[in-house]
PDB file of C-alpha atoms in Angstrom:
ATOM      1  CA  MET A  79     -19.664 -32.646 -59.140  1.00 44.00           C
ATOM      2  CA  ASP A  80     -20.454 -32.959 -55.735  1.00 43.00           C
ATOM      3  CA  ARG A  81     -17.435 -32.547 -54.527  1.00 49.00           C
ATOM      4  CA  LYS A  82     -17.361 -29.047 -56.378  1.00 40.00           C
ATOM      5  CA  LEU A  83     -20.309 -27.626 -55.329  1.00 38.00           C
ATOM      6  CA  GLU A  84     -18.928 -28.105 -51.415  1.00 45.00           C
ATOM      7  CA  GLU A  85     -16.230 -26.744 -53.093  1.00 47.00           C
ATOM      8  CA  MET A  86     -18.142 -23.233 -54.365  1.00 39.00           C
ATOM      9  CA  LYS A  87     -20.069 -23.347 -50.870  1.00 39.00           C
ATOM     10  CA  GLN A  88     -16.891 -22.918 -49.104  1.00 46.00           C
ATOM     11  CA  GLN A  89     -14.979 -20.173 -50.784  1.00 42.00           C
ATOM     12  CA  TYR A  90     -18.431 -18.174 -50.213  1.00 35.00           C
ATOM     13  CA  MET A  91     -18.913 -19.439 -47.031  1.00 39.00           C
ATOM     14  CA  ASP A  92     -15.259 -17.763 -45.682  1.00 43.00           C
ATOM     15  CA  VAL A  93     -15.983 -14.102 -47.836  1.00 40.00           C
ATOM     16  CA  PRO A  94     -16.383 -12.496 -44.486  1.00 45.00           C
ATOM     17  CA  ILE A  95     -20.085 -10.539 -44.820  1.00 43.00           C
ATOM     18  CA  PRO A  96     -20.242  -9.892 -41.568  1.00 43.00           C
ATOM     19  CA  LYS A  97     -16.636  -8.548 -41.437  1.00 45.00           C
ATOM     20  CA  GLU A  98     -17.234  -6.679 -44.517  1.00 42.00           C
ATOM     21  CA  LEU A  99     -20.109  -5.007 -42.488  1.00 43.00           C
ATOM     22  CA  ASP A 100     -17.407  -3.317 -40.370  1.00 42.00           C
ATOM     23  CA  PHE A 101     -16.547  -0.973 -42.738  1.00 38.00           C
ATOM     24  CA  ILE A 102     -15.156   2.089 -41.862  1.00 33.00           C
ATOM     25  CA  VAL A 103     -18.083   4.702 -42.149  1.00 36.00           C
ATOM     26  CA  THR A 104     -14.524   8.052 -41.660  1.00 36.00           C
ATOM     27  CA  LYS A 105     -12.992   6.464 -45.681  1.00 38.00           C
ATOM     28  CA  ALA A 106     -16.447   6.278 -47.156  1.00 39.00           C
ATOM     29  CA  ILE A 107     -17.700   9.220 -46.315  1.00 37.00           C
ATOM     30  CA  GLN A 108     -15.440  10.882 -47.028  1.00 40.00           C
ATOM     31  CA  ARG A 109     -15.578   9.413 -51.137  1.00 42.00           C
ATOM     32  CA  HIS A 110     -19.200   9.555 -51.458  1.00 42.00           C
ATOM     33  CA  THR A 111     -18.856  13.329 -53.052  1.00 40.00           C
ATOM     34  CA  LYS A 112     -16.671  11.950 -55.832  1.00 40.00           C
ATOM     35  CA  LYS A 113     -17.053   9.383 -56.818  1.00 37.00           C
ATOM     36  CA  LYS A 114     -19.759   5.560 -56.081  1.00 38.00           C
ATOM     37  CA  ARG A 115     -17.303   2.468 -54.891  1.00 37.00           C
ATOM     38  CA  SER A 116     -16.981  -0.356 -57.987  1.00 35.00           C
ATOM     39  CA  LEU A 117     -19.838  -2.680 -57.960  1.00 35.00           C
ATOM     40  CA  LYS A 118     -18.560  -6.659 -56.629  1.00 35.00           C
ATOM     41  CA  TRP A 119     -21.040  -9.614 -58.193  1.00 30.00           C
ATOM     42  CA  LEU A 120     -19.480 -12.684 -56.449  1.00 30.00           C
ATOM     43  CA  THR A 121     -21.504 -15.338 -58.510  1.00 32.00           C
ATOM     44  CA  ALA A 122     -21.370 -19.555 -58.178  1.00 33.00           C
ATOM     45  CA  ALA A 123     -24.353 -20.366 -61.307  1.00 29.00           C
ATOM     46  CA  ALA A 124     -23.826 -23.770 -59.690  1.00 28.00           C
ATOM     47  CA  ALA A 125     -25.375 -23.251 -56.459  1.00 31.00           C
ATOM     48  CA  ALA A 126     -27.113 -20.505 -57.547  1.00 31.00           C
ATOM     49  CA  ALA A 127     -26.635 -18.009 -54.893  1.00 34.00           C
ATOM     50  CA  ILE A 128     -25.383 -14.490 -55.079  1.00 37.00           C
ATOM     51  CA  ILE A 129     -23.856 -11.922 -53.524  1.00 39.00           C
ATOM     52  CA  PHE A 130     -23.931  -8.870 -54.514  1.00 38.00           C
ATOM     53  CA  VAL A 131     -22.161  -6.334 -52.417  1.00 38.00           C
ATOM     54  CA  ALA A 132     -22.702  -2.074 -53.170  1.00 39.00           C
ATOM     55  CA  GLY A 133     -20.590   0.989 -51.995  1.00 36.00           C
ATOM     56  CA  ILE A 134     -22.367   4.078 -51.271  1.00 34.00           C
ATOM     57  CA  ASN A 135     -24.974   4.743 -53.635  1.00 39.00           C
ATOM     58  CA  THR A 136     -28.648   6.637 -52.696  1.00 37.00           C
ATOM     59  CA  SER A 137     -31.753   6.308 -54.240  1.00 39.00           C
ATOM     60  CA  PRO A 138     -34.031   8.030 -55.926  1.00 35.00           C
ATOM     61  CA  ALA A 139     -35.765   9.181 -53.547  1.00 38.00           C
ATOM     62  CA  PHE A 140     -32.508  11.128 -51.235  1.00 34.00           C
ATOM     63  CA  ALA A 141     -30.752  12.612 -54.497  1.00 34.00           C
ATOM     64  CA  HIS A 142     -31.049  15.389 -53.497  1.00 36.00           C
ATOM     65  CA  ALA A 143     -28.783  14.999 -50.632  1.00 36.00           C
ATOM     66  CA  LEU A 144     -25.759  14.977 -52.665  1.00 34.00           C
ATOM     67  CA  SER A 145     -26.600  18.091 -54.092  1.00 32.00           C
ATOM     68  CA  GLU A 146     -23.931  20.260 -53.166  1.00 33.00           C
ATOM     69  CA  VAL A 147     -25.595  23.534 -53.697  1.00 33.00           C
ATOM     70  CA  PRO A 148     -26.067  25.750 -50.710  1.00 36.00           C
ATOM     71  CA  LEU A 149     -29.178  24.660 -48.665  1.00 37.00           C
ATOM     72  CA  VAL A 150     -30.843  26.422 -45.573  1.00 36.00           C
ATOM     73  CA  GLY A 151     -30.219  24.804 -42.540  1.00 44.00           C
ATOM     74  CA  ASN A 152     -28.071  21.379 -41.080  1.00 58.00           C
ATOM     75  CA  LEU A 153     -26.257  18.655 -44.343  1.00 80.00           C
ATOM     76  CA  ILE A 154     -26.434  16.266 -42.359  1.00 90.00           C
ATOM     77  CA  LYS A 155     -27.732  13.467 -45.178  1.00 87.00           C
ATOM     78  CA  VAL A 156     -29.250   9.301 -45.219  1.00 92.00           C
ATOM     79  CA  LEU A 157     -27.521   7.685 -47.806  1.00 92.00           C
ATOM     80  CA  THR A 158     -27.578   3.511 -48.181  1.00 90.00           C
ATOM     81  CA  PHE A 159     -23.879   2.176 -47.433  1.00 87.00           C
ATOM     82  CA  ARG A 160     -24.242  -1.130 -48.891  1.00 86.00           C
ATOM     83  CA  GLU A 161     -26.594  -3.480 -50.166  1.00 88.00           C
ATOM     84  CA  TYR A 162     -26.689  -7.596 -49.596  1.00 86.00           C
ATOM     85  CA  MET A 163     -28.070  -9.972 -51.758  1.00 90.00           C
ATOM     86  CA  PHE A 164     -28.146 -13.363 -51.347  1.00 93.00           C
ATOM     87  CA  LYS A 165     -30.501 -15.656 -52.929  1.00 93.00           C
ATOM     88  CA  ASP A 166     -30.003 -19.864 -52.565  1.00 91.00           C
ATOM     89  CA  GLN A 167     -33.216 -21.498 -54.251  1.00 88.00           C
ATOM     90  CA  THR A 168     -35.960 -21.157 -51.609  1.00 91.00           C
ATOM     91  CA  TYR A 169     -33.767 -18.965 -49.600  1.00 95.00           C
ATOM     92  CA  GLU A 170     -33.398 -15.320 -50.184  1.00 95.00           C
ATOM     93  CA  ALA A 171     -32.363 -11.874 -47.479  1.00 96.00           C
ATOM     94  CA  LYS A 172     -32.069  -8.558 -49.425  1.00 95.00           C
ATOM     95  CA  LEU A 173     -29.379  -6.061 -46.097  1.00 96.00           C
ATOM     96  CA  GLU A 174     -29.219  -2.221 -47.176  1.00 96.00           C
ATOM     97  CA  VAL A 175     -27.730  -1.058 -44.482  1.00 96.00           C
ATOM     98  CA  PRO A 176     -28.068   2.943 -43.907  1.00 96.00           C
ATOM     99  CA  VAL A 177     -25.828   5.966 -43.044  1.00 96.00           C
ATOM    100  CA  ILE A 178     -26.115   8.772 -41.027  1.00 97.00           C
ATOM    101  CA  THR A 179     -23.087  10.602 -43.183  1.00 95.00           C
ATOM    102  CA  ASP A 180     -22.032  15.113 -41.919  1.00 94.00           C
ATOM    103  CA  MET A 181     -22.956  15.435 -38.655  1.00 96.00           C
ATOM    104  CA  LYS A 182     -20.877  17.719 -36.863  1.00 95.00           C
ATOM    105  CA  ASN A 183     -21.560  15.672 -33.637  1.00 97.00           C
ATOM    106  CA  LYS A 184     -19.403  12.795 -34.647  1.00 96.00           C
ATOM    107  CA  GLU A 185     -20.525  11.065 -31.414  1.00 97.00           C
ATOM    108  CA  LEU A 186     -23.707  10.609 -32.907  1.00 97.00           C
ATOM    109  CA  GLN A 187     -23.077  10.275 -35.801  1.00 97.00           C
ATOM    110  CA  GLU A 188     -20.645   7.166 -35.167  1.00 97.00           C
ATOM    111  CA  SER A 189     -23.111   6.065 -32.773  1.00 97.00           C
ATOM    112  CA  LEU A 190     -25.769   5.181 -34.935  1.00 97.00           C
ATOM    113  CA  ASN A 191     -23.956   4.065 -37.222  1.00 97.00           C
ATOM    114  CA  GLN A 192     -22.797   1.643 -35.688  1.00 96.00           C
ATOM    115  CA  LYS A 193     -25.460   0.588 -34.233  1.00 97.00           C
ATOM    116  CA  TYR A 194     -26.816   0.281 -38.143  1.00 96.00           C
ATOM    117  CA  GLN A 195     -24.167  -2.334 -38.777  1.00 94.00           C
ATOM    118  CA  GLU A 196     -24.754  -4.075 -35.613  1.00 95.00           C
ATOM    119  CA  GLU A 197     -28.386  -4.728 -37.003  1.00 95.00           C
ATOM    120  CA  ALA A 198     -27.761  -5.685 -40.304  1.00 94.00           C
ATOM    121  CA  LYS A 199     -24.609  -8.422 -39.285  1.00 92.00           C
ATOM    122  CA  LYS A 200     -26.817  -9.421 -36.001  1.00 93.00           C
ATOM    123  CA  GLN A 201     -30.080 -10.398 -39.721  1.00 94.00           C
ATOM    124  CA  TYR A 202     -27.364 -12.083 -41.982  1.00 92.00           C
ATOM    125  CA  GLN A 203     -26.431 -14.202 -39.062  1.00 93.00           C
ATOM    126  CA  GLU A 204     -30.133 -15.105 -37.495  1.00 93.00           C
ATOM    127  CA  PHE A 205     -31.088 -15.789 -41.690  1.00 94.00           C
ATOM    128  CA  MET A 206     -27.601 -18.184 -42.295  1.00 93.00           C
ATOM    129  CA  THR A 207     -28.037 -19.576 -39.737  1.00 94.00           C
ATOM    130  CA  GLU A 208     -31.921 -20.138 -40.518  1.00 93.00           C
ATOM    131  CA  MET A 209     -31.209 -21.295 -43.410  1.00 93.00           C
ATOM    132  CA  ASP A 210     -28.396 -24.096 -42.793  1.00 93.00           C
ATOM    133  CA  SER A 211     -30.835 -25.582 -39.842  1.00 92.00           C
ATOM    134  CA  MET A 212     -33.066 -25.956 -42.494  1.00 91.00           C
ATOM    135  CA  LYS A 213     -31.582 -27.655 -45.126  1.00 90.00           C
ATOM    136  CA  ALA A 214     -29.833 -29.794 -42.884  1.00 91.00           C
ATOM    137  CA  ALA A 215     -33.630 -30.767 -41.312  1.00 89.00           C
ATOM    138  CA  GLY A 216     -33.928 -31.525 -45.140  1.00 86.00           C
ATOM    139  CA  SER A 217     -37.402 -29.339 -44.373  1.00 76.00           C
ATOM    140  CA  GLY A 218     -37.643 -27.138 -47.374  1.00 77.00           C
ATOM    141  CA  GLY A 219     -39.469 -24.146 -47.207  1.00 83.00           C
ATOM    142  CA  HIS A 220     -39.026 -20.819 -47.779  1.00 90.00           C
ATOM    143  CA  LEU A 221     -37.214 -18.529 -46.169  1.00 95.00           C
ATOM    144  CA  GLY A 222     -36.354 -14.933 -46.255  1.00 95.00           C
ATOM    145  CA  VAL A 223     -35.253 -11.494 -45.305  1.00 96.00           C
ATOM    146  CA  ASN A 224     -35.265  -8.149 -45.851  1.00 96.00           C
ATOM    147  CA  SER A 225     -34.855  -5.352 -44.025  1.00 97.00           C
ATOM    148  CA  GLY A 226     -34.197  -1.775 -45.115  1.00 96.00           C
ATOM    149  CA  TYR A 227     -35.001   2.113 -44.174  1.00 97.00           C
ATOM    150  CA  VAL A 228     -37.329   4.836 -44.832  1.00 96.00           C
ATOM    151  CA  VAL A 229     -37.021   8.606 -44.726  1.00 97.00           C
ATOM    152  CA  LYS A 230     -40.623   9.965 -42.883  1.00 97.00           C
ATOM    153  CA  THR A 231     -38.987  13.111 -42.095  1.00 97.00           C
ATOM    154  CA  ASP A 232     -36.094  15.289 -43.689  1.00 96.00           C
ATOM    155  CA  ASN A 233     -36.416  19.205 -43.298  1.00 95.00           C
ATOM    156  CA  ASP A 234     -34.306  22.250 -41.273  1.00 94.00           C
ATOM    157  CA  ARG A 235     -34.978  20.771 -38.164  1.00 96.00           C
ATOM    158  CA  ILE A 236     -35.907  17.510 -38.416  1.00 97.00           C
ATOM    159  CA  LEU A 237     -35.015  14.223 -39.576  1.00 97.00           C
ATOM    160  CA  SER A 238     -36.548  11.480 -39.096  1.00 98.00           C
ATOM    161  CA  VAL A 239     -35.929   7.411 -40.540  1.00 97.00           C
ATOM    162  CA  GLY A 240     -37.425   3.963 -39.494  1.00 97.00           C
ATOM    163  CA  ARG A 241     -34.991   1.260 -40.535  1.00 97.00           C
ATOM    164  CA  TYR A 242     -37.740  -1.853 -40.758  1.00 97.00           C
ATOM    165  CA  VAL A 243     -37.128  -5.446 -41.041  1.00 96.00           C
ATOM    166  CA  VAL A 244     -39.487  -7.882 -42.854  1.00 95.00           C
ATOM    167  CA  ASN A 245     -39.173 -11.672 -41.445  1.00 92.00           C
ATOM    168  CA  MET A 246     -40.779 -14.166 -44.407  1.00 88.00           C
ATOM    169  CA  VAL A 247     -40.244 -18.059 -42.282  1.00 81.00           C
ATOM    170  CA  GLY A 248     -44.149 -19.441 -43.037  1.00 67.00           C
ATOM    171  CA  SER A 249     -46.379 -15.875 -42.250  1.00 70.00           C
ATOM    172  CA  SER A 250     -44.266 -12.909 -41.810  1.00 78.00           C
ATOM    173  CA  SER A 251     -43.445 -10.482 -39.442  1.00 87.00           C
ATOM    174  CA  THR A 252     -42.095  -6.504 -39.468  1.00 91.00           C
ATOM    175  CA  THR A 253     -40.413  -4.689 -37.101  1.00 95.00           C
ATOM    176  CA  PHE A 254     -39.781  -1.018 -37.848  1.00 96.00           C
ATOM    177  CA  GLN A 255     -36.980   0.925 -35.547  1.00 97.00           C
ATOM    178  CA  TYR A 256     -37.491   4.630 -35.826  1.00 98.00           C
ATOM    179  CA  ASP A 257     -34.548   7.906 -35.250  1.00 98.00           C
ATOM    180  CA  THR A 258     -35.252  11.243 -34.906  1.00 98.00           C
ATOM    181  CA  ILE A 259     -32.762  13.420 -35.331  1.00 98.00           C
ATOM    182  CA  ASP A 260     -33.020  17.426 -33.836  1.00 97.00           C
ATOM    183  CA  LYS A 261     -31.219  18.519 -37.429  1.00 96.00           C
ATOM    184  CA  LYS A 262     -29.757  22.096 -35.537  1.00 96.00           C
ATOM    185  CA  LYS A 263     -28.924  20.977 -32.004  1.00 96.00           C
ATOM    186  CA  GLU A 264     -27.396  17.892 -33.501  1.00 97.00           C
ATOM    187  CA  ILE A 265     -28.783  15.179 -30.621  1.00 97.00           C
ATOM    188  CA  LEU A 266     -31.495  12.705 -30.872  1.00 98.00           C
ATOM    189  CA  ILE A 267     -34.697  13.200 -29.559  1.00 98.00           C
ATOM    190  CA  THR A 268     -36.259  10.390 -27.595  1.00 98.00           C
ATOM    191  CA  LEU A 269     -40.426  10.584 -26.466  1.00 98.00           C
ATOM    192  CA  PRO A 270     -39.197  10.802 -23.107  1.00 98.00           C
ATOM    193  CA  SER A 271     -37.217  13.946 -23.994  1.00 98.00           C
ATOM    194  CA  LEU A 272     -40.077  15.906 -25.779  1.00 98.00           C
ATOM    195  CA  PHE A 273     -42.771  16.148 -21.767  1.00 98.00           C
ATOM    196  CA  MET A 274     -42.162  17.764 -18.046  1.00 97.00           C
ATOM    197  CA  ASP A 275     -42.880  14.200 -17.105  1.00 98.00           C
ATOM    198  CA  GLU A 276     -44.096  10.920 -17.537  1.00 98.00           C
ATOM    199  CA  ARG A 277     -47.922  12.219 -17.677  1.00 98.00           C
ATOM    200  CA  TYR A 278     -47.990  11.692 -21.102  1.00 98.00           C
ATOM    201  CA  ILE A 279     -47.789   8.103 -20.647  1.00 98.00           C
ATOM    202  CA  GLU A 280     -50.834   8.435 -20.107  1.00 98.00           C
ATOM    203  CA  VAL A 281     -52.286  10.852 -21.824  1.00 98.00           C
ATOM    204  CA  ILE A 282     -51.495   9.611 -24.922  1.00 98.00           C
ATOM    205  CA  SER A 283     -52.966   6.065 -24.198  1.00 98.00           C
ATOM    206  CA  GLU A 284     -56.059   7.355 -23.548  1.00 98.00           C
ATOM    207  CA  ASN A 285     -56.232   9.053 -27.336  1.00 98.00           C
ATOM    208  CA  ILE A 286     -54.478   5.922 -29.003  1.00 98.00           C
ATOM    209  CA  LYS A 287     -57.719   4.317 -26.766  1.00 97.00           C
ATOM    210  CA  SER A 288     -60.122   6.811 -28.387  1.00 97.00           C
ATOM    211  CA  GLN A 289     -58.713   6.324 -31.382  1.00 98.00           C
ATOM    212  CA  MET A 290     -58.554   2.460 -31.963  1.00 97.00           C
ATOM    213  CA  ASN A 291     -62.435   2.583 -30.822  1.00 96.00           C
ATOM    214  CA  GLU A 292     -63.174   5.652 -33.201  1.00 96.00           C
ATOM    215  CA  GLN A 293     -61.606   3.684 -36.385  1.00 97.00           C
ATOM    216  CA  MET A 294     -62.921   0.496 -35.050  1.00 96.00           C
ATOM    217  CA  LYS A 295     -66.604   1.818 -35.297  1.00 95.00           C
ATOM    218  CA  LEU A 296     -65.945   3.436 -38.662  1.00 96.00           C
ATOM    219  CA  ASP A 297     -64.870   0.448 -40.611  1.00 96.00           C
ATOM    220  CA  GLN A 298     -65.650  -2.942 -39.071  1.00 91.00           C
ATOM    221  CA  GLY A 299     -62.752  -4.635 -40.824  1.00 94.00           C
ATOM    222  CA  LYS A 300     -59.597  -2.991 -38.833  1.00 95.00           C
ATOM    223  CA  VAL A 301     -59.828  -3.833 -35.044  1.00 95.00           C
ATOM    224  CA  TYR A 302     -57.742  -3.818 -32.531  1.00 96.00           C
ATOM    225  CA  TRP A 303     -56.546  -5.580 -29.098  1.00 95.00           C
ATOM    226  CA  VAL A 304     -58.775  -2.913 -26.734  1.00 95.00           C
ATOM    227  CA  GLU A 305     -61.440  -2.483 -24.571  1.00 89.00           C
ATOM    228  CA  GLY A 306     -64.396  -2.186 -26.864  1.00 81.00           C
ATOM    229  CA  SER A 307     -63.670  -4.756 -29.926  1.00 85.00           C
ATOM    230  CA  PRO A 308     -66.151  -6.272 -30.595  1.00 78.00           C
ATOM    231  CA  ALA A 309     -63.635  -8.551 -31.585  1.00 74.00           C
ATOM    232  CA  PRO A 310     -63.402 -11.439 -28.686  1.00 71.00           C
ATOM    233  CA  VAL A 311     -59.903 -10.399 -26.893  1.00 72.00           C
ATOM    234  CA  GLN A 312     -57.837 -12.100 -23.773  1.00 72.00           C
ATOM    235  CA  MET A 313     -56.998  -9.819 -21.069  1.00 67.00           C
ATOM    236  CA  SER A 314     -53.361 -10.727 -21.743  1.00 67.00           C
ATOM    237  CA  GLU A 315     -53.588  -8.954 -24.869  1.00 82.00           C
ATOM    238  CA  VAL A 316     -55.564  -5.751 -24.781  1.00 92.00           C
ATOM    239  CA  PHE A 317     -53.453  -2.992 -25.667  1.00 96.00           C
ATOM    240  CA  LYS A 318     -53.571  -0.603 -21.602  1.00 95.00           C
ATOM    241  CA  SER A 319     -50.431   1.610 -22.059  1.00 97.00           C
ATOM    242  CA  ILE A 320     -47.190   2.189 -23.958  1.00 98.00           C
ATOM    243  CA  LYS A 321     -44.314   2.469 -22.960  1.00 98.00           C
ATOM    244  CA  LYS A 322     -42.208   4.783 -21.827  1.00 98.00           C
ATOM    245  CA  ASP A 323     -39.412   4.114 -24.542  1.00 97.00           C
ATOM    246  CA  GLN A 324     -42.125   4.371 -26.786  1.00 98.00           C
ATOM    247  CA  ASN A 325     -40.876   3.856 -30.906  1.00 98.00           C
ATOM    248  CA  PHE A 326     -42.203   6.862 -32.381  1.00 98.00           C
ATOM    249  CA  TYR A 327     -41.164   9.601 -34.995  1.00 98.00           C
ATOM    250  CA  ILE A 328     -42.035  12.887 -35.424  1.00 98.00           C
ATOM    251  CA  ASN A 329     -44.185  13.597 -39.259  1.00 98.00           C
ATOM    252  CA  SER A 330     -43.338  16.283 -41.678  1.00 96.00           C
ATOM    253  CA  ASP A 331     -46.711  18.353 -40.593  1.00 96.00           C
ATOM    254  CA  GLY A 332     -44.710  17.902 -36.947  1.00 97.00           C
ATOM    255  CA  GLN A 333     -46.653  16.198 -35.545  1.00 98.00           C
ATOM    256  CA  LEU A 334     -46.032  12.833 -33.306  1.00 98.00           C
ATOM    257  CA  VAL A 335     -46.487   9.312 -34.792  1.00 98.00           C
ATOM    258  CA  ILE A 336     -47.273   6.103 -32.651  1.00 98.00           C
ATOM    259  CA  SER A 337     -46.144   3.178 -33.242  1.00 98.00           C
ATOM    260  CA  PHE A 338     -46.652  -0.623 -32.667  1.00 98.00           C
ATOM    261  CA  GLN A 339     -44.763  -3.554 -34.234  1.00 96.00           C
ATOM    262  CA  LYS A 340     -46.675  -5.168 -36.176  1.00 94.00           C
ATOM    263  CA  TYR A 341     -49.306  -8.566 -33.686  1.00 92.00           C
ATOM    264  CA  GLU A 342     -48.519  -6.179 -31.088  1.00 94.00           C
ATOM    265  CA  VAL A 343     -51.368  -4.215 -30.876  1.00 95.00           C
ATOM    266  CA  ALA A 344     -53.771  -6.113 -33.520  1.00 95.00           C
ATOM    267  CA  PRO A 345     -53.874  -9.310 -35.976  1.00 93.00           C
ATOM    268  CA  GLY A 346     -51.457  -9.735 -38.590  1.00 91.00           C
ATOM    269  CA  TYR A 347     -53.042  -8.312 -41.811  1.00 93.00           C
ATOM    270  CA  MET A 348     -53.720  -4.903 -39.867  1.00 95.00           C
ATOM    271  CA  GLY A 349     -49.741  -4.096 -40.374  1.00 94.00           C
ATOM    272  CA  VAL A 350     -47.789  -2.048 -38.224  1.00 96.00           C
ATOM    273  CA  PRO A 351     -50.119   0.129 -36.462  1.00 98.00           C
ATOM    274  CA  GLU A 352     -50.126   3.720 -36.468  1.00 98.00           C
ATOM    275  CA  PHE A 353     -51.171   6.933 -34.871  1.00 98.00           C
ATOM    276  CA  VAL A 354     -50.959   9.718 -34.840  1.00 98.00           C
ATOM    277  CA  ILE A 355     -51.181  12.287 -31.784  1.00 98.00           C
ATOM    278  CA  PRO A 356     -53.469  16.206 -31.652  1.00 98.00           C
ATOM    279  CA  THR A 357     -49.939  18.432 -31.165  1.00 97.00           C
ATOM    280  CA  ARG A 358     -53.268  20.011 -28.816  1.00 97.00           C
ATOM    281  CA  VAL A 359     -53.599  17.292 -26.481  1.00 97.00           C
ATOM    282  CA  LEU A 360     -49.718  17.037 -25.955  1.00 98.00           C
ATOM    283  CA  SER A 361     -49.841  21.225 -25.572  1.00 95.00           C
ATOM    284  CA  ASP A 362     -49.106  20.788 -21.572  1.00 96.00           C
ATOM    285  CA  LEU A 363     -47.410  18.430 -20.729  1.00 98.00           C
ATOM    286  CA  LEU A 364     -44.323  19.521 -23.999  1.00 98.00           C
ATOM    287  CA  VAL A 365     -40.825  20.545 -22.872  1.00 97.00           C
ATOM    288  CA  SER A 366     -41.149  23.454 -25.135  1.00 92.00           C
ATOM    289  CA  LYS A 367     -44.090  24.250 -27.281  1.00 85.00           C
ATOM    290  CA  ASP A 368     -44.175  24.658 -31.586  1.00 86.00           C
ATOM    291  CA  GLU A 369     -40.311  23.735 -31.333  1.00 93.00           C
ATOM    292  CA  TYR A 370     -40.174  19.780 -32.546  1.00 96.00           C
ATOM    293  CA  LEU A 371     -44.295  19.725 -32.166  1.00 96.00           C
ATOM    294  CA  ARG A 372     -46.765  22.275 -33.969  1.00 93.00           C
TER     295      ARG A 372
END
């Protein structure tokens, strides 16, 4: 039986999952409006391991993106290209890989899709390496990774997509990364590109500090690592300034939202902190008023 399990494990390990993630985006995009690719199930019941490989599919939240009815504005879409699921006793992974479609700017489209593929590869490889190490050490325990994406904004002008990764080993950690696209110009919007110069860094930072202190004043359950915090804070942990390329997105109300990672500016129980920056605070610094932020 042990030999059989080892053979089944070897068969599973020989399946080129990372290579599968190097899917050819162009061919898949050409097919996605005609039919969904068949689902492939690879099962190894004795080893209690399952890999679920799904072709292009759309979640209900994005079903409208597949409509053939002509729409005003750009028809750029975000679809779930593939889902990879692995489960073996106390080890579990679910990777959902997005793909951007229907852009005329193929260079940007391919760049973003390649980035998403590489992220999924890295997450998968790190999970498998950690799992093998834990099994070899006989330490037991739980290990999990869950990655996917959310569409924060999708209107005639803006597409903001957030990719998240939740790692579960001991305690959990969560990271978010955002891409915001101008659907009309088909360009990637960066934080510096919104402003005339780097004064925005200080202006946004001071506004966030003010919001942090105001929130803590109104709710004793909230804690941020900032000067004025009622909780003890080490100077090395005190939030002083956002980064030049701080994580951000533009919400559906046309407001700038600054995002921090879990543990970056607050204790873990505060999750992934976000701060909506009032446009009036930024209006004198914007390259083009009313183009993106209202």
